[in-house]
Coordinates of C-alpha atoms in Angstrom, one line a residue:
M292 CA -1.1 79.8 176.5
C293 CA -0.4 78.9 172.9
A294 CA -1.9 82.3 171.7
K295 CA -0.6 84.6 173.6
A296 CA 2.9 83.0 173.3
T297 CA 2.2 83.9 169.5
M298 CA 0.8 87.4 169.4
E299 CA 4.1 88.5 171.4
E300 CA 7.1 86.7 169.5
F301 CA 4.4 88.8 166.0
E302 CA 4.7 91.8 168.1
A303 CA 8.2 91.0 168.3
L304 CA 8.9 91.1 165.2
L305 CA 7.2 93.8 163.7
N306 CA 8.9 96.4 166.8
E307 CA 12.2 94.9 164.9
S308 CA 10.5 95.5 161.4
L309 CA 10.8 99.0 162.5
E310 CA 13.5 100.1 164.2
I311 CA 14.9 98.5 160.9
D312 CA 16.0 101.6 159.0
T313 CA 14.8 102.0 155.6
P314 CA 16.7 103.4 153.7
E315 CA 17.2 107.1 152.5
E316 CA 16.3 109.0 149.2
G317 CA 18.4 110.0 147.3
S318 CA 21.5 108.3 148.6
V319 CA 22.7 104.4 147.0
V320 CA 21.1 100.9 147.6
R321 CA 22.6 98.2 146.7
G322 CA 19.9 95.0 144.9
K323 CA 18.6 92.6 143.0
V324 CA 18.0 91.9 139.7
I325 CA 15.1 90.1 139.7
A326 CA 13.6 90.1 136.0
I327 CA 14.0 91.4 132.3
E328 CA 12.3 92.5 130.3
A329 CA 10.3 95.2 127.8
G330 CA 14.3 97.6 128.2
Q331 CA 14.5 97.4 131.4
A332 CA 16.0 95.8 134.3
I333 CA 13.5 95.0 137.5
I334 CA 15.6 95.7 140.9
D335 CA 14.8 94.7 143.9
V336 CA 16.2 97.0 146.6
G337 CA 15.8 95.3 149.6
Y338 CA 12.5 96.9 152.3
K339 CA 9.6 95.8 149.6
M340 CA 10.8 98.2 147.1
E341 CA 11.2 97.4 143.4
G342 CA 11.6 99.7 140.8
R343 CA 12.7 99.2 137.4
V344 CA 16.0 100.2 135.0
D345 CA 16.5 101.2 131.3
L346 CA 19.0 99.0 129.7
K347 CA 20.9 101.1 128.3
E348 CA 22.6 102.3 131.3
F349 CA 23.7 99.6 132.4
A350 CA 26.1 100.1 129.1
N351 CA 29.4 101.8 128.8
P352 CA 30.1 104.7 125.4
G353 CA 29.3 101.9 122.4
E354 CA 29.1 99.2 124.4
A355 CA 25.9 96.6 124.6
P356 CA 24.5 96.2 128.2
D357 CA 25.7 94.4 130.6
I358 CA 23.2 92.4 132.5
A359 CA 21.7 89.3 133.3
V360 CA 19.5 87.6 136.1
G361 CA 20.5 87.8 139.4
D362 CA 23.1 90.3 139.7
E363 CA 23.7 92.2 142.3
V364 CA 24.3 96.5 141.4
E365 CA 24.1 99.6 143.1
V366 CA 22.0 102.4 142.7
Y367 CA 20.5 105.3 143.8
L368 CA 17.3 106.4 144.6
R369 CA 15.2 109.4 143.4
S370 CA 12.3 108.7 145.7
A371 CA 10.1 105.7 147.9
E372 CA 7.3 105.3 145.6
N373 CA 6.6 106.4 143.3
A374 CA 2.2 106.8 141.4
R375 CA 2.5 102.5 140.7
G376 CA 4.3 102.3 144.3
E377 CA 7.0 101.2 143.0
A378 CA 10.4 102.7 144.3
V379 CA 12.6 105.4 141.3
I380 CA 15.7 104.3 141.1
S381 CA 18.4 105.6 138.9
R382 CA 22.0 103.4 137.8
E383 CA 23.3 105.6 135.8
M384 CA 22.5 109.1 139.2
A385 CA 24.4 105.7 141.3
R386 CA 27.6 104.7 138.8
R387 CA 27.7 109.4 139.1
E388 CA 27.9 109.6 142.9
A389 CA 30.3 106.5 143.2
A390 CA 32.4 108.1 140.0
W391 CA 32.5 111.6 141.6
D392 CA 33.5 110.1 145.0
R393 CA 36.6 108.0 142.4
L394 CA 37.3 111.7 141.2
E395 CA 37.5 113.5 143.7
T396 CA 40.5 111.3 144.8
A397 CA 42.1 110.4 141.2
Y398 CA 41.9 114.9 141.5
A399 CA 43.7 115.6 144.6
E400 CA 46.1 112.3 144.7
D401 CA 47.2 113.9 140.8
A402 CA 46.0 111.2 139.1
R403 CA 44.7 109.7 136.0
V404 CA 41.5 107.9 134.8
D405 CA 40.4 106.1 133.0
G406 CA 37.4 107.2 129.8
A407 CA 35.8 107.8 127.0
I408 CA 35.3 109.7 124.7
F409 CA 31.3 109.6 122.7
G410 CA 30.7 112.7 121.6
R411 CA 32.2 116.3 120.7
V412 CA 30.8 120.2 121.4
K413 CA 31.2 122.7 120.8
G414 CA 34.5 123.8 121.4
G415 CA 35.9 120.5 122.4
F416 CA 33.4 116.5 124.0
T417 CA 32.7 114.6 126.1
V418 CA 34.6 112.2 127.6
D419 CA 32.7 109.8 130.0
L420 CA 34.5 108.6 133.1
G421 CA 33.1 105.7 134.4
G422 CA 29.5 107.6 135.5
A423 CA 30.6 111.2 135.6
V424 CA 31.5 113.6 131.7
A425 CA 34.0 115.5 131.9
F426 CA 34.4 117.9 129.2
L427 CA 37.7 117.9 126.0
P428 CA 38.6 120.7 125.0
G429 CA 39.9 120.6 121.9
S430 CA 42.9 121.8 122.8
Q431 CA 44.0 119.5 125.3
V432 CA 43.3 116.3 122.3
D433 CA 46.5 116.5 121.9
V434 CA 50.0 117.8 121.7
R435 CA 49.3 119.4 117.5
P436 CA 46.7 120.0 116.3
V437 CA 43.6 116.7 114.9
R438 CA 41.2 117.0 111.8
D439 CA 39.9 114.5 112.4
A440 CA 38.8 112.3 116.2
G441 CA 37.2 110.3 114.4
P442 CA 39.9 107.2 115.8
L443 CA 39.6 108.3 118.9
M444 CA 35.7 108.2 119.8
G445 CA 34.7 105.2 122.3
M446 CA 38.4 103.8 122.9
K447 CA 39.6 103.7 126.2
Q448 CA 42.6 105.9 127.2
P449 CA 43.5 107.8 130.6
F450 CA 43.6 110.8 130.9
Q451 CA 44.4 113.8 133.6
I452 CA 41.6 116.1 135.6
L453 CA 42.5 119.9 134.9
K454 CA 39.2 121.1 136.8
M455 CA 36.7 120.0 138.9
D456 CA 33.3 121.0 140.5
R457 CA 30.7 118.7 141.9
R458 CA 28.6 121.5 143.5
R459 CA 28.2 123.4 139.3
G460 CA 29.2 119.9 138.3
N461 CA 31.8 120.8 136.1
I462 CA 34.9 118.4 135.5
V463 CA 37.5 120.0 132.2
V464 CA 40.0 117.2 131.4
S465 CA 43.3 116.5 129.5
R466 CA 44.8 114.0 126.8
R467 CA 47.6 116.0 126.2
A468 CA 49.1 116.2 129.3
I469 CA 49.4 112.4 129.6
L470 CA 50.4 112.7 125.7
E471 CA 53.2 115.4 126.2
E472 CA 54.4 112.6 129.7
S473 CA 55.4 110.1 127.9
R474 CA 56.5 111.8 125.2
A475 CA 58.3 113.7 127.7
E476 CA 59.7 110.3 129.4
Q477 CA 60.8 109.2 125.9
R478 CA 62.2 112.3 124.8
A479 CA 64.8 112.3 127.6
E480 CA 65.5 108.5 127.1
V481 CA 66.1 109.5 123.2
I482 CA 67.7 112.6 124.7
A483 CA 70.7 109.8 126.6
K484 CA 71.7 108.5 123.8
I485 CA 72.6 110.7 121.0
K486 CA 74.3 113.7 120.8
E487 CA 75.1 117.0 119.0
G488 CA 77.2 117.1 116.0
D489 CA 75.4 112.6 116.1
T490 CA 74.8 111.3 112.1
V491 CA 70.8 109.9 112.6
D492 CA 67.8 107.9 110.7
G493 CA 64.6 110.1 111.4
V494 CA 61.5 109.3 109.4
V495 CA 59.0 112.3 108.3
K496 CA 56.4 113.1 110.2
N497 CA 54.8 116.3 109.6
I498 CA 55.2 119.2 107.1
T499 CA 55.0 123.0 107.6
E500 CA 55.2 126.1 106.5
Y501 CA 58.7 126.3 108.5
G502 CA 60.0 122.9 108.3
A503 CA 59.9 119.0 109.1
F504 CA 59.1 117.3 112.1
V505 CA 61.2 113.9 111.9
D506 CA 60.5 110.8 114.2
L507 CA 64.1 109.9 115.5
G508 CA 62.9 106.8 117.3
G509 CA 59.7 108.3 119.4
V510 CA 61.0 112.1 119.5
D511 CA 61.0 114.6 117.3
G512 CA 63.8 116.5 115.7
L513 CA 62.7 120.2 114.4
L514 CA 64.4 120.7 110.5
H515 CA 63.8 123.6 109.3
V516 CA 64.1 124.5 106.0
T517 CA 66.9 126.5 106.4
D518 CA 68.9 124.3 106.9
M519 CA 67.7 121.0 104.7
A520 CA 69.6 122.5 102.1
W521 CA 72.5 125.6 100.9
R522 CA 70.5 126.2 97.7
R523 CA 66.7 128.5 99.0
V524 CA 64.0 126.5 99.4
N525 CA 60.3 128.0 99.5
H526 CA 58.9 124.7 100.7
P527 CA 60.2 122.3 102.4
S528 CA 58.4 119.9 100.3
E529 CA 60.1 120.6 97.4
I530 CA 62.8 118.3 98.4
L531 CA 60.5 116.3 101.0
S532 CA 57.6 114.0 101.6
I533 CA 56.1 112.7 104.5
G534 CA 56.9 109.2 105.7
E535 CA 60.5 109.9 103.7
T536 CA 63.4 108.4 106.0
V537 CA 66.2 111.1 106.1
K538 CA 69.7 111.1 107.1
V539 CA 70.5 114.5 109.6
Q540 CA 72.5 116.3 111.4
V541 CA 71.7 116.9 115.3
I542 CA 72.5 120.7 115.5
K543 CA 71.3 121.7 118.8
I544 CA 69.8 119.4 122.1
N545 CA 67.9 121.8 124.7
K546 CA 68.6 120.0 127.4
D547 CA 65.7 122.4 129.6
T548 CA 62.5 122.5 127.0
H549 CA 63.8 118.8 125.3
R550 CA 64.3 120.3 121.7
I551 CA 66.0 118.9 118.8
S552 CA 67.7 121.4 116.0
L553 CA 69.0 119.3 112.8
G554 CA 70.0 119.6 109.0
M555 CA 70.5 118.7 106.2
K556 CA 73.4 120.9 104.2
Q557 CA 75.4 120.1 107.3
L558 CA 76.7 117.3 105.4
Q559 CA 77.1 118.7 102.3
D560 CA 79.9 120.3 101.3
D561 CA 79.4 124.3 101.7
P562 CA 78.9 126.0 98.4
W563 CA 80.8 129.3 100.0
D564 CA 84.5 127.9 101.0
S565 CA 85.1 127.6 97.0
V566 CA 83.0 131.0 96.1
E567 CA 85.8 133.7 95.6
A568 CA 88.2 130.5 93.4
K569 CA 85.3 130.0 91.4
F570 CA 83.7 133.2 90.2
P571 CA 85.8 136.4 90.3
L572 CA 85.2 140.1 90.9
G573 CA 84.6 141.3 86.7
S574 CA 84.0 137.9 85.5
V575 CA 80.4 137.3 83.1
H576 CA 78.2 134.2 84.7
Q577 CA 74.8 132.6 83.2
G578 CA 72.3 132.4 86.9
R579 CA 68.4 131.5 87.8
V580 CA 66.1 134.1 89.3
T581 CA 65.0 133.1 92.3
N582 CA 63.4 135.9 93.8
I583 CA 61.9 139.4 93.3
T584 CA 61.5 141.9 95.9
D585 CA 61.1 145.7 95.8
Y586 CA 65.3 146.7 96.3
G587 CA 66.7 144.4 93.7
A588 CA 66.4 140.6 92.5
F589 CA 68.1 137.1 94.2
V590 CA 70.2 135.8 91.1
E591 CA 71.6 131.7 91.8
L592 CA 74.9 131.2 90.3
E593 CA 75.2 127.3 91.4
P594 CA 73.0 125.5 93.9
G595 CA 73.8 126.8 97.0
V596 CA 75.0 130.2 96.3
E597 CA 72.9 133.3 95.3
G598 CA 74.1 137.1 94.7
L599 CA 72.2 140.4 94.9
V600 CA 71.2 142.3 92.0
H601 CA 70.4 145.7 93.5
V602 CA 68.1 147.7 91.4
S603 CA 71.1 150.5 90.7
E604 CA 72.1 147.6 88.7
M605 CA 69.7 146.0 87.2
S606 CA 69.6 148.9 83.7
W607 CA 71.1 152.1 82.0
T608 CA 68.4 153.0 81.7
K609 CA 64.9 152.2 83.3
K610 CA 65.2 154.4 86.7
N611 CA 63.0 154.2 89.5
V612 CA 61.2 150.9 88.2
H613 CA 60.2 147.9 89.9
P614 CA 62.8 145.0 89.6
G615 CA 59.9 142.8 88.5
K616 CA 59.5 145.0 85.5
I617 CA 62.8 144.1 84.1
V618 CA 63.1 140.4 85.1
S619 CA 60.9 137.3 86.4
T620 CA 61.5 134.6 88.9
S621 CA 62.6 131.3 87.0
Q622 CA 64.6 133.7 84.3
E623 CA 68.3 132.8 83.3
V624 CA 70.4 136.1 83.4
D625 CA 73.6 137.2 82.1
V626 CA 75.3 138.4 86.0
M627 CA 77.9 139.9 86.1
V628 CA 79.8 139.9 89.7
L629 CA 80.9 142.5 91.8
E630 CA 81.3 142.2 95.2
I631 CA 82.5 139.1 96.8
D632 CA 81.9 139.1 101.3
S633 CA 82.4 135.1 102.2
A634 CA 82.5 136.2 106.0
K635 CA 78.7 137.3 105.3
R636 CA 78.3 134.9 103.1
R637 CA 77.0 137.6 100.2
V638 CA 77.9 138.7 96.8
S639 CA 77.2 141.9 94.7
L640 CA 75.8 141.1 91.3
G641 CA 75.2 143.6 87.7
L642 CA 73.0 142.3 85.2
K643 CA 73.9 146.0 83.2
Q644 CA 77.3 145.5 83.4
T645 CA 77.2 142.4 81.3
M646 CA 75.4 145.3 78.5
R647 CA 77.2 148.1 77.8
N648 CA 76.9 152.2 78.5
P649 CA 74.0 152.7 75.6
W650 CA 75.5 157.3 76.1
E651 CA 79.2 155.9 75.5
V652 CA 77.3 153.4 72.3
F653 CA 75.6 156.8 71.3
A654 CA 78.4 158.8 71.4
E655 CA 80.1 156.5 69.2
T656 CA 77.5 156.4 66.5
H657 CA 76.3 160.0 66.9
P658 CA 79.1 162.7 67.1
V659 CA 78.4 166.1 67.7
G660 CA 76.9 167.9 65.3
T661 CA 74.8 164.2 63.7
R662 CA 71.5 164.8 62.7
V663 CA 69.0 163.3 64.9
E664 CA 65.3 162.2 65.2
G665 CA 62.5 161.0 67.5
E666 CA 59.9 160.8 69.5
V667 CA 58.5 163.5 72.0
K668 CA 58.6 161.1 75.6
N669 CA 58.1 164.0 77.8
I670 CA 57.8 167.8 78.3
T671 CA 58.8 169.9 80.9
E672 CA 59.6 174.0 81.9
F673 CA 62.9 174.1 80.0
G674 CA 62.9 171.6 77.3
L675 CA 61.6 168.7 75.5
F676 CA 62.9 164.6 76.8
V677 CA 62.6 163.2 72.6
G678 CA 63.3 159.2 72.4
L679 CA 66.6 158.1 70.9
D680 CA 68.0 154.4 69.7
G681 CA 69.6 152.8 73.0
D682 CA 66.0 152.9 75.0
I683 CA 68.0 157.0 76.0
D684 CA 66.2 160.6 76.0
G685 CA 68.0 163.4 74.4
M686 CA 66.9 167.5 75.8
V687 CA 66.1 170.0 73.9
H688 CA 66.6 172.9 76.5
L689 CA 64.4 175.6 75.4
S690 CA 66.5 177.8 73.5
D691 CA 67.6 175.0 71.4
L692 CA 63.8 175.3 70.1
S693 CA 63.5 178.5 67.5
W694 CA 66.2 181.5 66.8
D695 CA 62.8 183.6 66.2
Q696 CA 60.3 182.2 69.1
R697 CA 60.7 182.9 72.3
G698 CA 61.5 178.9 73.7
E699 CA 58.3 178.8 75.4
E700 CA 56.1 180.2 72.5
A701 CA 58.3 177.8 70.5
I702 CA 57.7 175.1 73.2
Q703 CA 53.3 175.6 73.1
N704 CA 54.3 173.9 69.3
Y705 CA 54.1 170.5 70.5
R706 CA 53.1 168.1 72.0
K707 CA 54.3 164.0 74.0
G708 CA 54.9 161.5 70.7
D709 CA 55.8 164.2 68.2
T710 CA 58.5 163.0 65.8
V711 CA 60.7 165.9 65.3
E712 CA 64.9 166.3 63.8
A713 CA 67.2 167.6 65.9
V714 CA 71.0 167.8 65.8
V715 CA 73.0 166.2 68.5
T716 CA 74.9 169.3 70.0
E717 CA 76.7 167.7 73.4
V718 CA 77.2 164.0 74.5
D719 CA 78.3 163.6 78.7
V720 CA 78.1 159.9 78.9
E721 CA 79.8 160.4 83.1
K722 CA 76.8 162.3 83.8
E723 CA 74.2 160.3 81.1
R724 CA 73.2 163.0 79.2
I725 CA 72.4 164.1 75.7
S726 CA 71.7 167.5 74.2
L727 CA 70.2 167.5 71.2
S728 CA 68.5 171.9 69.2
I729 CA 65.8 171.4 66.7
K730 CA 66.9 175.1 66.0
G731 CA 70.9 174.2 64.9
L732 CA 69.3 172.2 62.1
D733 CA 69.0 175.6 60.2
N734 CA 72.3 176.3 58.8
S735 CA 71.6 180.2 57.1
F736 CA 73.3 181.5 58.9
S737 CA 76.3 180.1 57.6
D738 CA 75.8 180.1 54.3
V739 CA 74.8 183.9 54.5
V740 CA 78.1 185.1 56.6
E741 CA 79.8 182.6 55.1
G742 CA 83.4 185.4 54.2
V743 CA 82.6 188.0 56.6
K744 CA 84.5 188.7 60.2
R745 CA 85.3 190.8 62.6
G746 CA 85.8 194.2 61.3
S747 CA 85.0 193.4 58.0
V748 CA 82.5 196.1 56.9
I749 CA 79.2 195.2 55.0
T750 CA 76.2 197.3 53.5
V751 CA 72.9 196.2 55.4
A752 CA 68.7 197.8 54.7
V753 CA 67.3 199.0 57.6
T754 CA 64.3 197.4 57.8
A755 CA 62.4 199.2 61.5
I756 CA 62.8 202.4 63.3
E757 CA 62.7 202.2 66.8
D758 CA 63.8 204.6 69.4
G759 CA 66.4 202.2 70.8
G760 CA 68.1 202.8 67.6
I761 CA 67.7 200.7 63.9
E762 CA 66.7 197.2 63.1
V763 CA 68.8 196.4 59.7
E764 CA 68.9 193.4 57.0
Y765 CA 71.9 191.7 55.4
E766 CA 71.9 189.2 53.5
G767 CA 68.0 188.0 55.8
A768 CA 69.6 187.3 58.5
K769 CA 68.5 190.7 60.8
S770 CA 70.6 192.5 63.3
F771 CA 70.4 195.7 65.6
I772 CA 72.6 198.7 65.4
R773 CA 72.2 200.2 69.3
R774 CA 71.3 204.2 68.6
S775 CA 75.1 204.8 70.6
D776 CA 76.0 202.9 67.4
L777 CA 74.7 205.1 64.9
S778 CA 77.2 208.4 64.8
R779 CA 80.9 209.0 65.8
D780 CA 79.6 212.2 66.8
R781 CA 76.5 212.0 69.8
A782 CA 74.5 214.9 68.0
E783 CA 73.9 211.8 65.0
Q784 CA 73.1 209.4 67.6
R785 CA 69.8 209.6 66.1
P786 CA 67.2 206.9 65.1
E787 CA 64.6 209.0 62.9
R788 CA 67.6 210.7 60.3
F789 CA 67.4 207.2 59.1
Q790 CA 64.1 206.4 57.4
V791 CA 63.2 201.6 56.1
G792 CA 64.9 200.7 52.8
D793 CA 68.5 203.1 53.5
K794 CA 70.9 202.1 52.4
V795 CA 74.5 201.8 55.5
D796 CA 78.0 200.7 55.3
V797 CA 78.1 199.3 59.2
R798 CA 81.1 197.3 60.7
V799 CA 80.8 193.8 61.6
T800 CA 82.1 194.3 65.4
N801 CA 80.8 190.4 66.0
V802 CA 80.2 186.9 64.6
D803 CA 77.9 184.7 67.1
A804 CA 76.9 182.2 65.5
K805 CA 74.7 180.2 68.5
T806 CA 72.6 183.9 69.1
R807 CA 72.8 184.4 64.4
R808 CA 73.4 187.6 65.0
L809 CA 75.5 190.0 63.8
G810 CA 77.2 192.6 66.1
L811 CA 77.2 195.9 63.9
S812 CA 77.9 200.0 64.4
I813 CA 78.3 202.7 62.3
K814 CA 79.8 204.2 64.8
A815 CA 83.0 202.0 64.1
R816 CA 83.0 202.1 60.7
E817 CA 83.8 206.1 60.6
I818 CA 86.2 205.5 64.2
A819 CA 88.2 203.2 61.6
E820 CA 88.1 204.3 58.7
E821 CA 88.8 207.8 60.9
K822 CA 92.5 206.1 61.9
E823 CA 93.1 204.8 58.7
A824 CA 93.4 208.0 57.0
V825 CA 95.4 210.2 59.8
E826 CA 97.8 207.6 58.7
Q827 CA 97.6 207.5 55.7
Y828 CA 96.8 211.5 55.1
G829 CA 98.6 213.0 58.1
S830 CA 98.1 213.1 61.8
S831 CA 97.5 216.0 64.7
D832 CA 100.9 216.1 65.3
S833 CA 100.9 217.9 62.2
G834 CA 100.0 220.4 62.8
A835 CA 96.8 219.4 60.1
S836 CA 93.2 219.8 61.2
L837 CA 90.9 216.2 61.1
G838 CA 88.3 218.4 58.1
D839 CA 92.2 218.6 56.6
I840 CA 93.0 215.6 56.4
L841 CA 89.6 213.9 55.8
G842 CA 89.0 216.1 52.8
A843 CA 92.5 215.3 51.3
A844 CA 91.3 211.5 51.5
L845 CA 88.6 212.6 49.9
K846 CA 90.3 213.6 46.9
G847 CA 93.1 210.7 47.1
E848 CA 89.3 208.1 46.8
N849 CA 87.9 210.8 44.2
K850 CA 91.4 210.4 41.1

């Protein structure tokens, strides 16, 4: 009877144990740490199953494992039994599953989650969110680029979940969103206390090419480089340094973006208020070249006041030259004030006006007729350009190169760099032109024709016979008598009736010193002699013939 009762009790207990569900693989179960050995924790998960978990799975990034015998922990049951008859369990996977549940809830509620940056990967960092690993893009670490993320590693801090996909195991978080939210709150608080026009103290937090960010006590304002001083500032580091305390004026507050614009020069007197009084038109001042461009150079007259010397006002002689070849940055120069526009804050300056016009100087020191010497600077199709005193050029036209050769031929005798002598024939200061003549150096013609004037009768020698007339010479100066001027009688207007070497009396009809030519005519001499004879010995009215008159004239000459 007793044995029967015992068998029934055992059967009841066996059925009861079979009715209890064995935990399903792939689920999270609760277990108890029964031992720690060889870097592992042995955990009893019930149902007569034990498993092993590496101690490192119980440690947070950068911390030591937090586990002891007797602790109850949740683990993930991957398999009920392995080859050694032990359950395959994981603390890390259990934490991940629990973390995903928690994170999905936080993501749905747009709530912050705590985590710690523990690694660096391409494009950003990895973050432990209490069991789940998330990706933190580099652009989401801070409101400004972070060069050294070392101080942030392993530190518990809040993050905002931007995106998550449990099926793919992807989580993207942002630290920047938390900072911006915090900064926005601080901005709103600070902005509520200040207004445009207020003067406040701030600390220079960062310096860039275009300005400096100034901390006003929890909120940054931008101090643009153009608002640092009235003078030109090439880089903010010229007058500011990080950590420096500065006094600034609030120029503008954007209520929508909470951006604050600051200024330092607004706390100083505007030098443009007295520009017209200090720098009257036509006055000359010394300034410093601050900037050079393709169209001119900027010259600082005093701190905060700059004027432009346009390239056309830089030199009397250097045309189409880059301003950088005339002046250099930081050079001290004398300039003249040409124009002031206070409304536009512009001053036009002249550099060449402080020096005398070289053409005026040349005209004073080299009147027409002066001999000069210079180097051939350029040769063109219409003449030579010769370098003269004062860094200016004079031009010798083709027609002024030689008496004996055509200009096109004469110019072939010259080369760039040759030193030539010439005489000044004209100086036009307004047009900045100087005319020179090389052939004008030869004054022999003037000596030859001295005393010879229009109407004079001279004796010339025939040097050549041509179809159109004859070439003659007088004291070395050659002239040409056209066929029509060889005789009053058309029948005698034959060049061949003359021979080379014949001496002929001719009448001077023109003296052209410019072309070094005498206008000569036998016909004009004969007509003049006839007229003179008529006046002296008779006229056509007396009934005497022309032959009688000339005969009488000849008899009179023979007496």
